[in-house]
Amino acid sequence: MKKLAFFLTTIFVLQSVTSQVNFESFQSSKLGETRDLKILLPRGYNPEEKTEYPLVIVLDGDYLFEPVIGNIDYQSYWDDMPECVVVGVKQADTRTLDFSFSDETFLPSYDGASFFEFIGMELIPYIEDSYSVSDFRIVIGHDLSANFINYYLFKEYPLFRAYISLSPDLAPQMDIRLQEKLPALQEDTFYYLATADDDIKALHAKIVSANDLLKTIDNPKLHYRFDNFEDANHYSLVGLGIPKAINEIFTLYKPINRLEYQEKVLTYEEGPFAYLEKKYEDIKTFYGFEKKPIENDFRAVAAAAKKLNDLESLESLSKMARKEYPESMISAYYTGMYFEEKGNIKKALQYYNSGLLLTPSEFIDKEMLLEKTYELQD
């Protein structure tokens, strides 16, 4: 039942994002030929705005691009992750050559080396010049391409910050090389590895063995996750692994939930508002782009501040609300809440009433503000 629901959700999402996909042909000097690209831009993308979006590179884009964009569009719609620029590289006719490696060094050679350089030296610079993308890059591969993405980790400065490896056909010595490289990472890096009980037997055995090595790595900069799915095969595990990987990568970005509220917001020594500031500063540091504070998090911090009788946090929250949402009822509501909790009913009424002329938000409307004014006037 869960798989059916996921399938139907993915189909619905794909239908909603199809119109946003651009198809481009890129002339590569490294490959000596033209490559076809699929490019998904965020909803309402405006090149004139300063917003920068994470860049997701999808190898095997002929079939892997659609499940990736479906999941990204769905999760970003609910603000569980940022919107992204997603680039799929079509390789149906060239994938064996693109992902080839030397029988001696087990590193990219000939056509494989050319494709390796194409991604790093041509494709990414082109996307950066053409679209508003941040330095936070994710790469996704399956089977041969899942093995190939590892080679970008071995550069002195790895090209990507997150790697999603779905049932990789691991090259000889790849597990040992990863075991040597991952402990030395100096920048926060996400690495997701997945297989399934009904995966191709030879791949499954090598992947499980690789996990036995990787799970022992002790490096706070490495954020590693492994899944061995039940009741899935080499192909169906893709639909299970992509949302799990994205969820792992953007855990910090997500809105404050009940567990975070109870275990972190309420218990943060410097107070709820200080926790909110730290959360958003960590997002900026971690992902390299700013996230505008969302209303869900205002509600969580306000609830904690009231519960703890922390007027200082409420005052700081009201100032942030006025700065971030000057035209929204959010600004009036939280400023009114501060003065109400402070006991200054006259000021609270002024702000609640002033909000009636502003734009409603997801959680605050005219009826809610009127209810507050009637309550305080009784």
CSV table of C-alpha atoms in Angstrom, one decimal:
chain,number,residue,atom,x,y,z
A,1,MET,CA,0.0,0.0,0.0
A,2,LYS,CA,2.8,2.4,0.9
A,3,LYS,CA,4.6,1.7,-2.4
A,4,LEU,CA,1.4,2.3,-4.3
A,5,ALA,CA,0.9,5.6,-2.5
A,6,PHE,CA,4.4,6.6,-3.3
A,7,PHE,CA,4.0,5.6,-6.9
A,8,LEU,CA,0.8,7.7,-7.3
A,9,THR,CA,2.3,10.7,-5.6
A,10,THR,CA,5.4,10.5,-7.8
A,11,ILE,CA,3.2,10.4,-11.0
A,12,PHE,CA,1.1,13.4,-9.7
A,13,VAL,CA,4.2,15.4,-9.0
A,14,LEU,CA,5.8,14.5,-12.3
A,15,GLN,CA,2.7,15.8,-14.1
A,16,SER,CA,3.0,19.1,-12.2
A,17,VAL,CA,6.6,19.7,-13.0
A,18,THR,CA,6.8,18.6,-16.6
A,19,SER,CA,6.2,22.0,-17.9
A,20,GLN,CA,9.2,23.4,-16.0
A,21,VAL,CA,11.7,21.1,-17.6
A,22,ASN,CA,14.0,22.6,-20.2
A,23,PHE,CA,15.8,20.5,-22.8
A,24,GLU,CA,19.1,21.7,-24.0
A,25,SER,CA,21.9,20.4,-26.2
A,26,PHE,CA,25.5,21.1,-25.0
A,27,GLN,CA,28.5,21.0,-27.3
A,28,SER,CA,31.4,19.4,-25.4
A,29,SER,CA,35.0,19.9,-26.4
A,30,LYS,CA,36.1,17.3,-23.9
A,31,LEU,CA,33.8,14.7,-25.4
A,32,GLY,CA,34.0,16.0,-29.0
A,33,GLU,CA,30.2,15.7,-29.3
A,34,THR,CA,26.9,17.1,-28.3
A,35,ARG,CA,25.2,15.9,-25.1
A,36,ASP,CA,21.5,16.3,-24.3
A,37,LEU,CA,20.5,17.7,-21.0
A,38,LYS,CA,17.3,17.9,-19.0
A,39,ILE,CA,17.1,20.9,-16.7
A,40,LEU,CA,14.5,21.5,-14.0
A,41,LEU,CA,14.2,25.1,-12.6
A,42,PRO,CA,12.4,26.0,-9.3
A,43,ARG,CA,8.8,27.0,-9.4
A,44,GLY,CA,8.7,30.7,-10.2
A,45,TYR,CA,12.4,30.8,-11.0
A,46,ASN,CA,13.5,34.4,-11.7
A,47,PRO,CA,17.1,34.9,-12.9
A,48,GLU,CA,16.9,38.6,-11.8
A,49,GLU,CA,16.5,37.6,-8.1
A,50,LYS,CA,19.6,37.0,-5.9
A,51,THR,CA,18.3,33.6,-4.6
A,52,GLU,CA,20.8,30.8,-5.2
A,53,TYR,CA,19.7,27.2,-5.4
A,54,PRO,CA,21.5,24.0,-4.7
A,55,LEU,CA,22.6,22.2,-7.8
A,56,VAL,CA,21.7,18.6,-8.4
A,57,ILE,CA,23.6,16.6,-11.1
A,58,VAL,CA,21.8,13.4,-12.1
A,59,LEU,CA,23.8,10.9,-14.1
A,60,ASP,CA,21.9,8.3,-16.1
A,61,GLY,CA,19.4,11.2,-16.7
A,62,ASP,CA,17.5,9.2,-19.3
A,63,TYR,CA,15.6,7.3,-16.5
A,64,LEU,CA,16.9,8.7,-13.2
A,65,PHE,CA,16.0,12.4,-13.8
A,66,GLU,CA,12.2,12.0,-13.4
A,67,PRO,CA,12.1,10.2,-10.0
A,68,VAL,CA,14.7,12.7,-8.7
A,69,ILE,CA,12.7,15.8,-9.8
A,70,GLY,CA,9.5,14.3,-8.5
A,71,ASN,CA,10.9,13.9,-5.0
A,72,ILE,CA,12.6,17.3,-5.0
A,73,ASP,CA,9.6,19.2,-6.2
A,74,TYR,CA,7.4,17.4,-3.7
A,75,GLN,CA,9.6,17.8,-0.6
A,76,SER,CA,10.5,21.5,-1.5
A,77,TYR,CA,6.7,22.2,-1.9
A,78,TRP,CA,6.3,21.4,1.8
A,79,ASP,CA,9.5,23.3,2.7
A,80,ASP,CA,11.3,20.1,3.9
A,81,MET,CA,14.1,21.1,1.6
A,82,PRO,CA,15.0,24.1,-0.6
A,83,GLU,CA,14.1,24.2,-4.3
A,84,CYS,CA,16.9,23.1,-6.5
A,85,VAL,CA,18.2,23.4,-10.0
A,86,VAL,CA,18.4,19.8,-11.3
A,87,VAL,CA,20.4,18.8,-14.3
A,88,GLY,CA,20.0,15.4,-15.9
A,89,VAL,CA,22.6,14.1,-18.4
A,90,LYS,CA,21.2,11.7,-21.0
A,91,GLN,CA,23.6,8.8,-21.5
A,92,ALA,CA,21.5,5.9,-22.9
A,93,ASP,CA,23.8,5.4,-25.9
A,94,THR,CA,27.1,6.2,-24.3
A,95,ARG,CA,26.9,5.1,-20.6
A,96,THR,CA,29.3,2.1,-20.9
A,97,LEU,CA,32.0,4.3,-22.4
A,98,ASP,CA,31.2,7.3,-20.1
A,99,PHE,CA,31.7,5.2,-17.0
A,100,SER,CA,34.7,3.2,-18.2
A,101,PHE,CA,37.9,2.9,-16.1
A,102,SER,CA,41.4,1.4,-16.5
A,103,ASP,CA,41.8,-2.3,-15.8
A,104,GLU,CA,45.1,-1.5,-14.1
A,105,THR,CA,44.4,1.6,-11.9
A,106,PHE,CA,40.6,1.2,-11.8
A,107,LEU,CA,40.3,5.0,-12.3
A,108,PRO,CA,38.6,6.7,-15.3
A,109,SER,CA,40.5,6.3,-18.5
A,110,TYR,CA,40.0,7.3,-22.1
A,111,ASP,CA,36.3,7.9,-22.6
A,112,GLY,CA,35.7,7.7,-18.9
A,113,ALA,CA,38.3,10.3,-18.2
A,114,SER,CA,36.8,12.6,-20.8
A,115,PHE,CA,33.4,12.3,-19.3
A,116,PHE,CA,34.9,12.9,-15.8
A,117,GLU,CA,36.3,16.2,-17.1
A,118,PHE,CA,33.2,17.1,-19.0
A,119,ILE,CA,31.2,17.2,-15.7
A,120,GLY,CA,33.7,19.1,-13.7
A,121,MET,CA,35.3,21.4,-16.3
A,122,GLU,CA,32.4,22.1,-18.7
A,123,LEU,CA,28.9,21.2,-17.5
A,124,ILE,CA,29.1,22.6,-14.0
A,125,PRO,CA,30.8,25.9,-15.0
A,126,TYR,CA,28.1,26.3,-17.8
A,127,ILE,CA,25.3,25.8,-15.3
A,128,GLU,CA,26.9,28.2,-12.9
A,129,ASP,CA,27.1,30.8,-15.6
A,130,SER,CA,23.6,30.2,-16.9
A,131,TYR,CA,21.6,29.8,-13.7
A,132,SER,CA,21.5,31.0,-10.1
A,133,VAL,CA,23.1,28.1,-8.2
A,134,SER,CA,24.9,27.9,-4.9
A,135,ASP,CA,28.1,26.0,-4.1
A,136,PHE,CA,26.1,23.2,-2.5
A,137,ARG,CA,26.1,20.4,-5.1
A,138,ILE,CA,24.5,17.0,-5.0
A,139,VAL,CA,25.3,14.2,-7.4
A,140,ILE,CA,23.2,11.1,-7.9
A,141,GLY,CA,23.9,7.8,-9.7
A,142,HIS,CA,22.6,4.3,-10.1
A,143,ASP,CA,24.6,1.1,-11.0
A,144,LEU,CA,27.6,2.1,-13.1
A,145,SER,CA,27.0,5.9,-12.6
A,146,ALA,CA,26.7,5.3,-8.8
A,147,ASN,CA,30.2,3.9,-8.9
A,148,PHE,CA,31.5,6.8,-11.1
A,149,ILE,CA,30.3,9.6,-8.7
A,150,ASN,CA,32.9,8.4,-6.2
A,151,TYR,CA,35.8,9.6,-8.4
A,152,TYR,CA,34.8,13.2,-7.6
A,153,LEU,CA,35.4,12.5,-4.0
A,154,PHE,CA,39.1,11.7,-4.7
A,155,LYS,CA,39.9,15.2,-5.9
A,156,GLU,CA,41.9,17.4,-3.5
A,157,TYR,CA,38.8,19.5,-3.2
A,158,PRO,CA,35.8,17.2,-3.8
A,159,LEU,CA,33.4,18.6,-6.4
A,160,PHE,CA,30.2,17.7,-4.6
A,161,ARG,CA,28.9,18.1,-1.0
A,162,ALA,CA,26.5,15.2,-1.2
A,163,TYR,CA,26.7,11.8,-3.0
A,164,ILE,CA,23.7,9.5,-3.5
A,165,SER,CA,24.9,6.1,-4.6
A,166,LEU,CA,22.1,3.7,-5.5
A,167,SER,CA,23.1,0.1,-6.0
A,168,PRO,CA,26.6,1.0,-7.3
A,169,ASP,CA,28.5,-1.5,-9.5
A,170,LEU,CA,31.7,-0.9,-7.5
A,171,ALA,CA,35.0,-0.9,-9.2
A,172,PRO,CA,37.8,-3.0,-7.7
A,173,GLN,CA,39.4,-1.3,-4.7
A,174,MET,CA,36.6,1.3,-4.5
A,175,ASP,CA,35.6,0.3,-1.0
A,176,ILE,CA,39.2,0.6,0.2
A,177,ARG,CA,39.7,3.9,-1.5
A,178,LEU,CA,36.5,5.3,0.1
A,179,GLN,CA,37.7,4.0,3.5
A,180,GLU,CA,40.9,5.9,3.1
A,181,LYS,CA,39.3,9.1,1.7
A,182,LEU,CA,36.2,9.7,3.8
A,183,PRO,CA,38.1,10.0,7.2
A,184,ALA,CA,40.1,12.9,5.7
A,185,LEU,CA,37.2,15.0,4.6
A,186,GLN,CA,37.5,18.5,6.0
A,187,GLU,CA,34.1,19.9,4.8
A,188,ASP,CA,30.7,18.6,5.9
A,189,THR,CA,29.9,15.9,3.3
A,190,PHE,CA,26.8,13.6,2.9
A,191,TYR,CA,27.2,10.1,1.6
A,192,TYR,CA,24.2,7.9,1.0
A,193,LEU,CA,24.6,4.2,-0.1
A,194,ALA,CA,21.7,1.8,-0.8
A,195,THR,CA,21.1,-1.7,-1.9
A,196,ALA,CA,18.2,-4.2,-1.5
A,197,ASP,CA,17.6,-7.8,-0.5
A,198,ASP,CA,16.7,-8.7,-4.1
A,199,ASP,CA,19.4,-6.5,-5.7
A,200,ILE,CA,21.8,-8.1,-8.2
A,201,LYS,CA,23.6,-10.7,-6.0
A,202,ALA,CA,27.1,-9.7,-7.0
A,203,LEU,CA,26.5,-6.0,-6.5
A,204,HIS,CA,24.6,-6.6,-3.2
A,205,ALA,CA,27.5,-8.6,-1.7
A,206,LYS,CA,30.1,-5.9,-2.6
A,207,ILE,CA,27.9,-3.1,-1.3
A,208,VAL,CA,27.2,-4.8,2.0
A,209,SER,CA,30.9,-5.5,2.4
A,210,ALA,CA,31.7,-1.8,1.6
A,211,ASN,CA,29.2,-0.7,4.2
A,212,ASP,CA,31.0,-2.8,6.8
A,213,LEU,CA,34.1,-0.7,6.2
A,214,LEU,CA,32.4,2.7,5.8
A,215,LYS,CA,30.2,2.5,8.9
A,216,THR,CA,33.2,2.3,11.1
A,217,ILE,CA,34.6,5.7,9.9
A,218,ASP,CA,34.8,8.2,12.7
A,219,ASN,CA,34.8,11.7,11.1
A,220,PRO,CA,32.3,14.4,12.3
A,221,LYS,CA,32.4,15.9,8.9
A,222,LEU,CA,31.1,12.8,7.2
A,223,HIS,CA,27.3,12.2,7.4
A,224,TYR,CA,26.9,8.6,6.3
A,225,ARG,CA,23.7,6.7,5.8
A,226,PHE,CA,23.2,3.1,4.5
A,227,ASP,CA,20.0,1.3,3.6
A,228,ASN,CA,19.4,-2.3,2.7
A,229,PHE,CA,15.8,-2.3,1.6
A,230,GLU,CA,13.5,-5.3,2.1
A,231,ASP,CA,11.2,-6.5,-0.7
A,232,ALA,CA,12.9,-4.4,-3.4
A,233,ASN,CA,15.2,-5.1,-6.3
A,234,HIS,CA,17.9,-3.3,-8.3
A,235,TYR,CA,15.4,-1.0,-9.9
A,236,SER,CA,12.6,-0.5,-7.3
A,237,LEU,CA,15.2,0.5,-4.7
A,238,VAL,CA,15.7,3.8,-6.6
A,239,GLY,CA,12.2,4.9,-5.7
A,240,LEU,CA,12.9,4.1,-2.0
A,241,GLY,CA,16.4,5.5,-1.8
A,242,ILE,CA,16.0,8.9,-3.3
A,243,PRO,CA,13.5,10.3,-0.7
A,244,LYS,CA,15.5,8.7,2.1
A,245,ALA,CA,18.7,10.3,0.9
A,246,ILE,CA,17.2,13.7,0.3
A,247,ASN,CA,15.6,13.6,3.8
A,248,GLU,CA,19.0,12.8,5.3
A,249,ILE,CA,20.8,15.5,3.4
A,250,PHE,CA,18.3,18.3,4.4
A,251,THR,CA,17.6,17.2,8.0
A,252,LEU,CA,18.9,20.5,9.4
A,253,TYR,CA,16.9,22.5,6.9
A,254,LYS,CA,13.5,21.1,7.9
A,255,PRO,CA,11.0,23.1,9.9
A,256,ILE,CA,11.0,22.6,13.6
A,257,ASN,CA,9.0,19.5,14.5
A,258,ARG,CA,7.6,18.2,17.8
A,259,LEU,CA,10.7,16.3,18.7
A,260,GLU,CA,13.0,19.2,17.9
A,261,TYR,CA,10.7,21.5,19.9
A,262,GLN,CA,10.7,19.3,23.0
A,263,GLU,CA,14.4,18.2,22.9
A,264,LYS,CA,16.1,21.3,21.6
A,265,VAL,CA,14.0,24.5,21.6
A,266,LEU,CA,12.6,24.1,25.1
A,267,THR,CA,15.9,23.0,26.6
A,268,TYR,CA,18.3,25.4,24.8
A,269,GLU,CA,20.3,27.1,27.6
A,270,GLU,CA,20.3,30.5,25.9
A,271,GLY,CA,16.6,30.5,25.2
A,272,PRO,CA,14.2,29.7,22.4
A,273,PHE,CA,15.0,32.7,20.2
A,274,ALA,CA,18.7,32.0,20.5
A,275,TYR,CA,18.1,28.5,19.3
A,276,LEU,CA,16.2,29.9,16.3
A,277,GLU,CA,19.1,32.1,15.4
A,278,LYS,CA,21.6,29.3,15.7
A,279,LYS,CA,19.4,27.0,13.6
A,280,TYR,CA,19.3,29.4,10.7
A,281,GLU,CA,23.0,30.3,11.0
A,282,ASP,CA,23.8,26.6,10.9
A,283,ILE,CA,21.8,26.3,7.8
A,284,LYS,CA,23.7,29.1,6.2
A,285,THR,CA,27.1,27.6,7.3
A,286,PHE,CA,26.1,24.0,6.3
A,287,TYR,CA,24.5,24.6,3.0
A,288,GLY,CA,26.1,27.9,1.9
A,289,PHE,CA,22.8,29.8,1.4
A,290,GLU,CA,20.4,31.6,3.6
A,291,LYS,CA,16.9,30.4,4.5
A,292,LYS,CA,14.3,33.0,5.4
A,293,PRO,CA,12.7,32.1,8.8
A,294,ILE,CA,9.4,30.4,8.2
A,295,GLU,CA,6.1,30.8,10.1
A,296,ASN,CA,6.2,27.3,11.4
A,297,ASP,CA,9.4,28.1,13.3
A,298,PHE,CA,8.0,31.4,14.6
A,299,ARG,CA,5.1,29.5,16.1
A,300,ALA,CA,7.4,26.9,17.8
A,301,VAL,CA,9.6,29.6,19.3
A,302,ALA,CA,6.7,31.7,20.5
A,303,ALA,CA,5.1,28.7,22.1
A,304,ALA,CA,8.4,27.8,23.9
A,305,ALA,CA,8.9,31.4,25.0
A,306,LYS,CA,5.4,31.6,26.5
A,307,LYS,CA,5.8,28.3,28.2
A,308,LEU,CA,9.1,29.4,29.7
A,309,ASN,CA,7.9,33.0,30.4
A,310,ASP,CA,10.8,34.2,28.3
A,311,LEU,CA,9.8,37.8,27.4
A,312,GLU,CA,13.2,38.5,25.9
A,313,SER,CA,12.8,35.8,23.4
A,314,LEU,CA,9.3,37.0,22.5
A,315,GLU,CA,10.6,40.6,22.0
A,316,SER,CA,13.4,39.4,19.8
A,317,LEU,CA,11.0,37.2,17.8
A,318,SER,CA,8.6,40.2,17.3
A,319,LYS,CA,11.5,42.3,15.9
A,320,MET,CA,12.5,39.5,13.5
A,321,ALA,CA,8.8,39.2,12.4
A,322,ARG,CA,8.7,42.9,11.6
A,323,LYS,CA,12.0,42.7,9.7
A,324,GLU,CA,11.2,39.5,7.7
A,325,TYR,CA,7.5,40.0,7.2
A,326,PRO,CA,6.7,43.8,7.3
A,327,GLU,CA,3.7,43.5,5.0
A,328,SER,CA,2.3,40.4,6.6
A,329,MET,CA,-0.1,39.8,9.6
A,330,ILE,CA,2.8,37.8,11.0
A,331,SER,CA,4.6,41.0,12.1
A,332,ALA,CA,1.6,42.5,13.9
A,333,TYR,CA,0.6,39.2,15.5
A,334,TYR,CA,3.9,38.5,17.2
A,335,THR,CA,4.5,42.1,18.2
A,336,GLY,CA,1.0,42.1,19.7
A,337,MET,CA,1.8,38.8,21.5
A,338,TYR,CA,4.9,40.3,23.0
A,339,PHE,CA,3.1,43.3,24.5
A,340,GLU,CA,0.2,41.1,25.6
A,341,GLU,CA,2.6,38.8,27.5
A,342,LYS,CA,4.3,41.9,28.9
A,343,GLY,CA,1.0,43.1,30.2
A,344,ASN,CA,0.8,46.2,28.0
A,345,ILE,CA,-2.7,45.6,26.7
A,346,LYS,CA,-3.0,49.0,25.0
A,347,LYS,CA,0.0,48.3,22.8
A,348,ALA,CA,-1.0,44.8,22.1
A,349,LEU,CA,-4.4,46.0,20.9
A,350,GLN,CA,-2.7,48.6,18.7
A,351,TYR,CA,-0.6,45.9,16.9
A,352,TYR,CA,-3.4,43.4,16.6
A,353,ASN,CA,-5.6,46.0,15.1
A,354,SER,CA,-2.9,47.3,12.7
A,355,GLY,CA,-2.5,43.7,11.4
A,356,LEU,CA,-6.1,43.8,10.0
A,357,LEU,CA,-4.8,45.9,7.1
A,358,LEU,CA,-1.9,43.6,6.3
A,359,THR,CA,-1.7,40.4,4.2
A,360,PRO,CA,-2.9,37.1,5.9
A,361,SER,CA,-0.4,34.3,6.4
A,362,GLU,CA,-0.7,30.5,6.4
A,363,PHE,CA,-1.7,30.5,10.1
A,364,ILE,CA,-2.9,34.1,10.8
A,365,ASP,CA,-6.0,35.8,9.3
A,366,LYS,CA,-8.3,38.7,10.0
A,367,GLU,CA,-10.6,36.5,12.1
A,368,MET,CA,-7.8,35.4,14.3
A,369,LEU,CA,-6.7,39.0,15.0
A,370,LEU,CA,-10.2,40.1,15.7
A,371,GLU,CA,-10.6,37.3,18.2
A,372,LYS,CA,-7.5,38.5,20.0
A,373,THR,CA,-8.8,42.1,20.1
A,374,TYR,CA,-12.2,41.0,21.4
A,375,GLU,CA,-10.5,38.8,24.0
A,376,LEU,CA,-8.3,41.6,25.3
A,377,GLN,CA,-11.2,44.1,25.4
A,378,ASP,CA,-13.4,41.9,27.6
